[in-house]
């Protein structure tokens, strides 16, 4: 399962986290130049990932997952579900390699030196967005996640006819489906930025955010 650390803390001790850059690969030099001149950048969504016919750039199962429970008696449960319908998404990579450049027809990249602050500035420009999350994708041989112990017992007891069960389910799964990808994509070393809206997101959006430029660097291959 996934654990998150809030970006806002109030400890009495100063604590720093070493920041690693990520890279947004792009297949058109104009897209890169437009960002550094105007702050324009396009964010996608899971709906678009599913529609992309390119095998390495698209994934028709994005946002889907199966959570199952076992080991707590004879009654075992599983839930097939879809999430991220209300999310703007940006895919980046932590490592650039020749295969990745070829698969994405990349001519260059936006090097994002501080992903969290970059995402925070972008969030200010997005409609109805109040939260977000970032992190590395998890690569597995299937989209099935098994729960054991107490979490498995809770899943087994949920009644989805009761509205509160959906909130409990989200607390158990912790958004694993947002970062779940199959093993064949592992070479992409994807680091994903996700912004949650109060409304469903059905298409990409072009955001103008000059404030995010200072966290980035231009790269051409």
PDB file of C-alpha atoms in Angstrom:
ATOM      1  CA  UNK A   1       0.000   0.000   0.000  1.00  0.00           C
ATOM      2  CA  UNK A   2       0.933   3.653  -0.366  1.00  0.00           C
ATOM      3  CA  UNK A   3       1.734   6.068   2.448  1.00  0.00           C
ATOM      4  CA  UNK A   4       1.726   9.850   2.034  1.00  0.00           C
ATOM      5  CA  UNK A   5       3.479  12.641   3.875  1.00  0.00           C
ATOM      6  CA  UNK A   6       1.796  16.030   3.976  1.00  0.00           C
ATOM      7  CA  UNK A   7       3.863  18.874   2.529  1.00  0.00           C
ATOM      8  CA  UNK A   8       2.804  21.121   5.425  1.00  0.00           C
ATOM      9  CA  UNK A   9       4.264  20.266   8.818  1.00  0.00           C
ATOM     10  CA  UNK A  10       4.659  22.201  12.078  1.00  0.00           C
ATOM     11  CA  UNK A  11       7.539  20.409  13.810  1.00  0.00           C
ATOM     12  CA  UNK A  12       9.808  22.360  16.142  1.00  0.00           C
ATOM     13  CA  UNK A  13      12.818  20.986  14.249  1.00  0.00           C
ATOM     14  CA  UNK A  14      13.881  22.205  10.821  1.00  0.00           C
ATOM     15  CA  UNK A  15      13.919  19.253   8.444  1.00  0.00           C
ATOM     16  CA  UNK A  16      14.919  19.225   4.785  1.00  0.00           C
ATOM     17  CA  UNK A  17      14.210  16.723   2.042  1.00  0.00           C
ATOM     18  CA  UNK A  18      16.697  16.231  -0.793  1.00  0.00           C
ATOM     19  CA  UNK A  19      14.842  17.088  -3.999  1.00  0.00           C
ATOM     20  CA  UNK A  20      15.379  15.099  -7.172  1.00  0.00           C
ATOM     21  CA  UNK A  21      14.400  16.564 -10.556  1.00  0.00           C
ATOM     22  CA  UNK A  22      11.936  14.991 -12.961  1.00  0.00           C
ATOM     23  CA  UNK A  23      11.571  15.501 -16.692  1.00  0.00           C
ATOM     24  CA  UNK A  24       8.541  16.216 -18.845  1.00  0.00           C
ATOM     25  CA  UNK A  25       9.410  14.862 -22.303  1.00  0.00           C
ATOM     26  CA  UNK A  26       7.856  16.687 -25.275  1.00  0.00           C
ATOM     27  CA  UNK A  27       7.789  15.939 -29.001  1.00  0.00           C
ATOM     28  CA  UNK A  28       7.614  19.537 -30.213  1.00  0.00           C
ATOM     29  CA  UNK A  29      10.157  22.295 -29.573  1.00  0.00           C
ATOM     30  CA  UNK A  30       7.362  24.887 -29.673  1.00  0.00           C
ATOM     31  CA  UNK A  31       5.744  23.293 -26.614  1.00  0.00           C
ATOM     32  CA  UNK A  32       8.981  23.653 -24.663  1.00  0.00           C
ATOM     33  CA  UNK A  33       9.598  27.224 -25.804  1.00  0.00           C
ATOM     34  CA  UNK A  34       5.986  28.234 -25.103  1.00  0.00           C
ATOM     35  CA  UNK A  35       6.336  27.103 -21.523  1.00  0.00           C
ATOM     36  CA  UNK A  36       9.513  29.089 -20.912  1.00  0.00           C
ATOM     37  CA  UNK A  37       8.164  32.160 -22.724  1.00  0.00           C
ATOM     38  CA  UNK A  38       4.529  32.183 -21.536  1.00  0.00           C
ATOM     39  CA  UNK A  39       4.239  29.508 -18.869  1.00  0.00           C
ATOM     40  CA  UNK A  40       1.886  27.440 -21.045  1.00  0.00           C
ATOM     41  CA  UNK A  41       1.772  23.713 -20.389  1.00  0.00           C
ATOM     42  CA  UNK A  42      -0.763  20.986 -21.099  1.00  0.00           C
ATOM     43  CA  UNK A  43      -2.090  18.638 -18.440  1.00  0.00           C
ATOM     44  CA  UNK A  44      -3.766  15.396 -19.418  1.00  0.00           C
ATOM     45  CA  UNK A  45      -6.254  13.104 -17.666  1.00  0.00           C
ATOM     46  CA  UNK A  46      -6.883   9.384 -17.265  1.00  0.00           C
ATOM     47  CA  UNK A  47      -9.602   9.518 -19.894  1.00  0.00           C
ATOM     48  CA  UNK A  48      -7.036  10.615 -22.475  1.00  0.00           C
ATOM     49  CA  UNK A  49      -4.512   7.990 -21.377  1.00  0.00           C
ATOM     50  CA  UNK A  50      -7.105   5.327 -22.145  1.00  0.00           C
ATOM     51  CA  UNK A  51      -7.833   6.726 -25.612  1.00  0.00           C
ATOM     52  CA  UNK A  52      -4.204   7.045 -26.738  1.00  0.00           C
ATOM     53  CA  UNK A  53      -3.632   4.290 -29.345  1.00  0.00           C
ATOM     54  CA  UNK A  54       0.149   4.268 -28.825  1.00  0.00           C
ATOM     55  CA  UNK A  55       1.004   1.191 -26.757  1.00  0.00           C
ATOM     56  CA  UNK A  56       3.836   2.841 -24.822  1.00  0.00           C
ATOM     57  CA  UNK A  57       2.231   6.261 -24.329  1.00  0.00           C
ATOM     58  CA  UNK A  58      -1.343   5.140 -23.694  1.00  0.00           C
ATOM     59  CA  UNK A  59      -2.869   2.587 -21.355  1.00  0.00           C
ATOM     60  CA  UNK A  60      -6.557   1.721 -21.633  1.00  0.00           C
ATOM     61  CA  UNK A  61      -6.537   0.358 -18.074  1.00  0.00           C
ATOM     62  CA  UNK A  62      -5.291   3.543 -16.410  1.00  0.00           C
ATOM     63  CA  UNK A  63      -7.151   4.256 -13.164  1.00  0.00           C
ATOM     64  CA  UNK A  64      -8.533   0.707 -12.931  1.00  0.00           C
ATOM     65  CA  UNK A  65      -7.678  -1.690 -10.140  1.00  0.00           C
ATOM     66  CA  UNK A  66      -8.893  -4.780  -8.326  1.00  0.00           C
ATOM     67  CA  UNK A  67      -8.583  -4.954  -4.566  1.00  0.00           C
ATOM     68  CA  UNK A  68      -9.062  -8.370  -3.029  1.00  0.00           C
ATOM     69  CA  UNK A  69      -9.041  -9.813   0.467  1.00  0.00           C
ATOM     70  CA  UNK A  70      -7.927 -13.229   1.596  1.00  0.00           C
ATOM     71  CA  UNK A  71      -6.791 -15.016   4.719  1.00  0.00           C
ATOM     72  CA  UNK A  72      -9.733 -14.088   6.950  1.00  0.00           C
ATOM     73  CA  UNK A  73     -11.909 -17.147   6.743  1.00  0.00           C
ATOM     74  CA  UNK A  74     -13.954 -18.745   4.011  1.00  0.00           C
ATOM     75  CA  UNK A  75     -15.618 -15.515   2.793  1.00  0.00           C
ATOM     76  CA  UNK A  76     -13.254 -13.562   0.554  1.00  0.00           C
ATOM     77  CA  UNK A  77     -14.123 -10.345  -1.261  1.00  0.00           C
ATOM     78  CA  UNK A  78     -12.794  -8.374  -4.198  1.00  0.00           C
ATOM     79  CA  UNK A  79     -13.738  -4.996  -5.619  1.00  0.00           C
ATOM     80  CA  UNK A  80     -13.208  -3.931  -9.241  1.00  0.00           C
ATOM     81  CA  UNK A  81     -13.178  -0.163  -9.477  1.00  0.00           C
ATOM     82  CA  UNK A  82     -12.091   2.914 -11.408  1.00  0.00           C
ATOM     83  CA  UNK A  83     -10.735   6.135  -9.965  1.00  0.00           C
ATOM     84  CA  UNK A  84      -9.047   9.364 -10.992  1.00  0.00           C
ATOM     85  CA  UNK A  85     -12.042  10.561 -13.003  1.00  0.00           C
ATOM     86  CA  UNK A  86     -11.701  13.977 -11.369  1.00  0.00           C
ATOM     87  CA  UNK A  87      -7.956  14.318 -11.854  1.00  0.00           C
ATOM     88  CA  UNK A  88      -5.614  16.341 -14.021  1.00  0.00           C
ATOM     89  CA  UNK A  89      -2.409  14.374 -14.586  1.00  0.00           C
ATOM     90  CA  UNK A  90       1.118  15.064 -15.742  1.00  0.00           C
ATOM     91  CA  UNK A  91       3.469  12.182 -16.481  1.00  0.00           C
ATOM     92  CA  UNK A  92       7.185  12.794 -16.059  1.00  0.00           C
ATOM     93  CA  UNK A  93      10.234  10.580 -15.772  1.00  0.00           C
ATOM     94  CA  UNK A  94      13.018  10.518 -13.217  1.00  0.00           C
ATOM     95  CA  UNK A  95      15.504   9.107 -15.750  1.00  0.00           C
ATOM     96  CA  UNK A  96      15.910   9.923 -19.419  1.00  0.00           C
ATOM     97  CA  UNK A  97      17.060   7.072 -21.653  1.00  0.00           C
ATOM     98  CA  UNK A  98      17.311   6.476 -25.399  1.00  0.00           C
ATOM     99  CA  UNK A  99      14.360   4.078 -25.482  1.00  0.00           C
ATOM    100  CA  UNK A 100      12.133   6.605 -23.759  1.00  0.00           C
ATOM    101  CA  UNK A 101      13.172   9.392 -26.126  1.00  0.00           C
ATOM    102  CA  UNK A 102      12.396   7.164 -29.109  1.00  0.00           C
ATOM    103  CA  UNK A 103       9.025   5.910 -27.808  1.00  0.00           C
ATOM    104  CA  UNK A 104       7.824   9.435 -27.065  1.00  0.00           C
ATOM    105  CA  UNK A 105       9.426  11.036 -30.145  1.00  0.00           C
ATOM    106  CA  UNK A 106      10.923  13.534 -27.735  1.00  0.00           C
ATOM    107  CA  UNK A 107      12.955  16.483 -29.002  1.00  0.00           C
ATOM    108  CA  UNK A 108      13.569  17.843 -25.538  1.00  0.00           C
ATOM    109  CA  UNK A 109      12.229  18.133 -22.020  1.00  0.00           C
ATOM    110  CA  UNK A 110      11.196  20.478 -19.271  1.00  0.00           C
ATOM    111  CA  UNK A 111      13.428  19.658 -16.339  1.00  0.00           C
ATOM    112  CA  UNK A 112      11.359  20.244 -13.206  1.00  0.00           C
ATOM    113  CA  UNK A 113      13.856  20.910 -10.437  1.00  0.00           C
ATOM    114  CA  UNK A 114      11.288  21.094  -7.616  1.00  0.00           C
ATOM    115  CA  UNK A 115       8.221  18.957  -8.477  1.00  0.00           C
ATOM    116  CA  UNK A 116       6.233  19.881  -5.377  1.00  0.00           C
ATOM    117  CA  UNK A 117       6.551  23.641  -5.774  1.00  0.00           C
ATOM    118  CA  UNK A 118       5.967  23.349  -9.522  1.00  0.00           C
ATOM    119  CA  UNK A 119       2.755  21.381  -8.891  1.00  0.00           C
ATOM    120  CA  UNK A 120       1.663  23.838  -6.206  1.00  0.00           C
ATOM    121  CA  UNK A 121       1.948  26.799  -8.596  1.00  0.00           C
ATOM    122  CA  UNK A 122       0.059  24.916 -11.317  1.00  0.00           C
ATOM    123  CA  UNK A 123      -2.681  24.055  -8.808  1.00  0.00           C
ATOM    124  CA  UNK A 124      -3.391  27.749  -8.272  1.00  0.00           C
ATOM    125  CA  UNK A 125      -4.357  28.065 -11.943  1.00  0.00           C
ATOM    126  CA  UNK A 126      -6.640  25.031 -12.166  1.00  0.00           C
ATOM    127  CA  UNK A 127     -10.440  25.222 -11.779  1.00  0.00           C
ATOM    128  CA  UNK A 128     -12.000  23.695  -8.678  1.00  0.00           C
ATOM    129  CA  UNK A 129      -8.734  22.081  -7.532  1.00  0.00           C
ATOM    130  CA  UNK A 130      -8.186  21.849  -3.791  1.00  0.00           C
ATOM    131  CA  UNK A 131      -5.729  18.964  -3.410  1.00  0.00           C
ATOM    132  CA  UNK A 132      -3.139  16.899  -5.214  1.00  0.00           C
ATOM    133  CA  UNK A 133      -0.570  14.170  -4.882  1.00  0.00           C
ATOM    134  CA  UNK A 134       2.717  13.193  -6.493  1.00  0.00           C
ATOM    135  CA  UNK A 135       4.971  10.190  -6.553  1.00  0.00           C
ATOM    136  CA  UNK A 136       6.606   7.349  -8.437  1.00  0.00           C
ATOM    137  CA  UNK A 137       4.460   4.813 -10.240  1.00  0.00           C
ATOM    138  CA  UNK A 138       4.373   1.248  -8.943  1.00  0.00           C
ATOM    139  CA  UNK A 139       4.984  -1.446 -11.536  1.00  0.00           C
ATOM    140  CA  UNK A 140       3.332  -4.816 -11.132  1.00  0.00           C
ATOM    141  CA  UNK A 141       2.484  -7.880 -13.200  1.00  0.00           C
ATOM    142  CA  UNK A 142      -1.245  -7.287 -12.642  1.00  0.00           C
ATOM    143  CA  UNK A 143      -3.676  -4.676 -11.369  1.00  0.00           C
ATOM    144  CA  UNK A 144      -4.726  -6.822  -8.431  1.00  0.00           C
ATOM    145  CA  UNK A 145      -3.835  -5.748  -4.894  1.00  0.00           C
ATOM    146  CA  UNK A 146      -4.455  -8.169  -2.028  1.00  0.00           C
ATOM    147  CA  UNK A 147      -5.210  -6.971   1.481  1.00  0.00           C
ATOM    148  CA  UNK A 148      -4.554  -9.012   4.583  1.00  0.00           C
ATOM    149  CA  UNK A 149      -4.971  -8.533   8.293  1.00  0.00           C
ATOM    150  CA  UNK A 150      -7.139  -5.700   9.590  1.00  0.00           C
ATOM    151  CA  UNK A 151      -7.496  -3.932   6.233  1.00  0.00           C
ATOM    152  CA  UNK A 152      -8.672  -7.175   4.668  1.00  0.00           C
ATOM    153  CA  UNK A 153     -11.267  -7.651   7.389  1.00  0.00           C
ATOM    154  CA  UNK A 154     -12.573  -4.107   6.856  1.00  0.00           C
ATOM    155  CA  UNK A 155     -12.838  -4.630   3.101  1.00  0.00           C
ATOM    156  CA  UNK A 156     -14.684  -7.892   3.657  1.00  0.00           C
ATOM    157  CA  UNK A 157     -17.236  -6.154   5.860  1.00  0.00           C
ATOM    158  CA  UNK A 158     -18.055  -3.179   3.604  1.00  0.00           C
ATOM    159  CA  UNK A 159     -21.606  -2.716   2.378  1.00  0.00           C
ATOM    160  CA  UNK A 160     -21.558  -0.371  -0.617  1.00  0.00           C
ATOM    161  CA  UNK A 161     -25.250   0.297  -0.206  1.00  0.00           C
ATOM    162  CA  UNK A 162     -24.133   2.479   2.706  1.00  0.00           C
ATOM    163  CA  UNK A 163     -22.588   5.793   1.524  1.00  0.00           C
ATOM    164  CA  UNK A 164     -19.935   5.849   4.273  1.00  0.00           C
ATOM    165  CA  UNK A 165     -18.447   2.633   2.875  1.00  0.00           C
ATOM    166  CA  UNK A 166     -17.038   4.523  -0.095  1.00  0.00           C
ATOM    167  CA  UNK A 167     -15.052   6.821   2.190  1.00  0.00           C
ATOM    168  CA  UNK A 168     -13.732   3.847   4.151  1.00  0.00           C
ATOM    169  CA  UNK A 169     -12.765   2.122   0.902  1.00  0.00           C
ATOM    170  CA  UNK A 170     -10.773   5.186  -0.202  1.00  0.00           C
ATOM    171  CA  UNK A 171      -8.973   5.256   3.135  1.00  0.00           C
ATOM    172  CA  UNK A 172      -7.993   1.605   2.687  1.00  0.00           C
ATOM    173  CA  UNK A 173      -6.832   1.788  -0.924  1.00  0.00           C
ATOM    174  CA  UNK A 174      -5.049   5.157  -0.519  1.00  0.00           C
ATOM    175  CA  UNK A 175      -5.133   5.884  -4.237  1.00  0.00           C
ATOM    176  CA  UNK A 176      -3.000   2.916  -5.320  1.00  0.00           C
ATOM    177  CA  UNK A 177      -4.753   2.885  -8.695  1.00  0.00           C
ATOM    178  CA  UNK A 178      -3.457   6.379  -9.502  1.00  0.00           C
ATOM    179  CA  UNK A 179       0.132   5.106  -9.558  1.00  0.00           C
ATOM    180  CA  UNK A 180      -0.391   1.535 -10.729  1.00  0.00           C
ATOM    181  CA  UNK A 181       1.161   0.484 -14.034  1.00  0.00           C
ATOM    182  CA  UNK A 182       2.073  -2.844 -15.578  1.00  0.00           C
ATOM    183  CA  UNK A 183       5.650  -4.147 -15.608  1.00  0.00           C
ATOM    184  CA  UNK A 184       6.141  -3.471 -19.320  1.00  0.00           C
ATOM    185  CA  UNK A 185       6.192   0.272 -18.561  1.00  0.00           C
ATOM    186  CA  UNK A 186       8.836   0.051 -15.839  1.00  0.00           C
ATOM    187  CA  UNK A 187      11.632   1.391 -18.054  1.00  0.00           C
ATOM    188  CA  UNK A 188       9.735   4.709 -18.147  1.00  0.00           C
ATOM    189  CA  UNK A 189      10.533   5.406 -14.459  1.00  0.00           C
ATOM    190  CA  UNK A 190       7.386   7.507 -14.290  1.00  0.00           C
ATOM    191  CA  UNK A 191       6.906  10.156 -11.642  1.00  0.00           C
ATOM    192  CA  UNK A 192       3.327  11.342 -11.683  1.00  0.00           C
ATOM    193  CA  UNK A 193       1.745  14.655 -10.637  1.00  0.00           C
ATOM    194  CA  UNK A 194      -1.996  14.550  -9.953  1.00  0.00           C
ATOM    195  CA  UNK A 195      -4.360  17.439  -9.232  1.00  0.00           C
ATOM    196  CA  UNK A 196      -7.869  16.638  -7.948  1.00  0.00           C
ATOM    197  CA  UNK A 197     -10.825  18.722  -9.094  1.00  0.00           C
ATOM    198  CA  UNK A 198     -14.323  18.884  -7.653  1.00  0.00           C
ATOM    199  CA  UNK A 199     -15.607  18.033 -11.122  1.00  0.00           C
ATOM    200  CA  UNK A 200     -14.968  15.140 -13.528  1.00  0.00           C
ATOM    201  CA  UNK A 201     -12.166  15.761 -16.015  1.00  0.00           C
ATOM    202  CA  UNK A 202     -12.815  14.449 -19.509  1.00  0.00           C
ATOM    203  CA  UNK A 203     -10.103  16.155 -21.549  1.00  0.00           C
ATOM    204  CA  UNK A 204      -6.724  17.885 -21.439  1.00  0.00           C
ATOM    205  CA  UNK A 205      -6.286  21.485 -20.408  1.00  0.00           C
ATOM    206  CA  UNK A 206      -3.650  24.082 -21.308  1.00  0.00           C
ATOM    207  CA  UNK A 207      -2.610  26.075 -18.264  1.00  0.00           C
ATOM    208  CA  UNK A 208      -0.743  29.374 -18.317  1.00  0.00           C
ATOM    209  CA  UNK A 209       1.436  29.575 -15.229  1.00  0.00           C
ATOM    210  CA  UNK A 210       4.536  31.805 -15.539  1.00  0.00           C
ATOM    211  CA  UNK A 211       5.101  31.356 -11.795  1.00  0.00           C
ATOM    212  CA  UNK A 212       6.119  27.720 -12.413  1.00  0.00           C
ATOM    213  CA  UNK A 213       8.945  28.607 -14.826  1.00  0.00           C
ATOM    214  CA  UNK A 214      11.433  29.400 -12.061  1.00  0.00           C
ATOM    215  CA  UNK A 215      11.330  25.776 -10.917  1.00  0.00           C
ATOM    216  CA  UNK A 216      12.289  24.493 -14.366  1.00  0.00           C
ATOM    217  CA  UNK A 217      15.107  24.269 -16.878  1.00  0.00           C
ATOM    218  CA  UNK A 218      15.006  23.843 -20.651  1.00  0.00           C
ATOM    219  CA  UNK A 219      16.617  20.796 -22.275  1.00  0.00           C
ATOM    220  CA  UNK A 220      16.937  19.906 -25.964  1.00  0.00           C
ATOM    221  CA  UNK A 221      18.304  16.577 -27.141  1.00  0.00           C
TER     222      UNK A 221
END
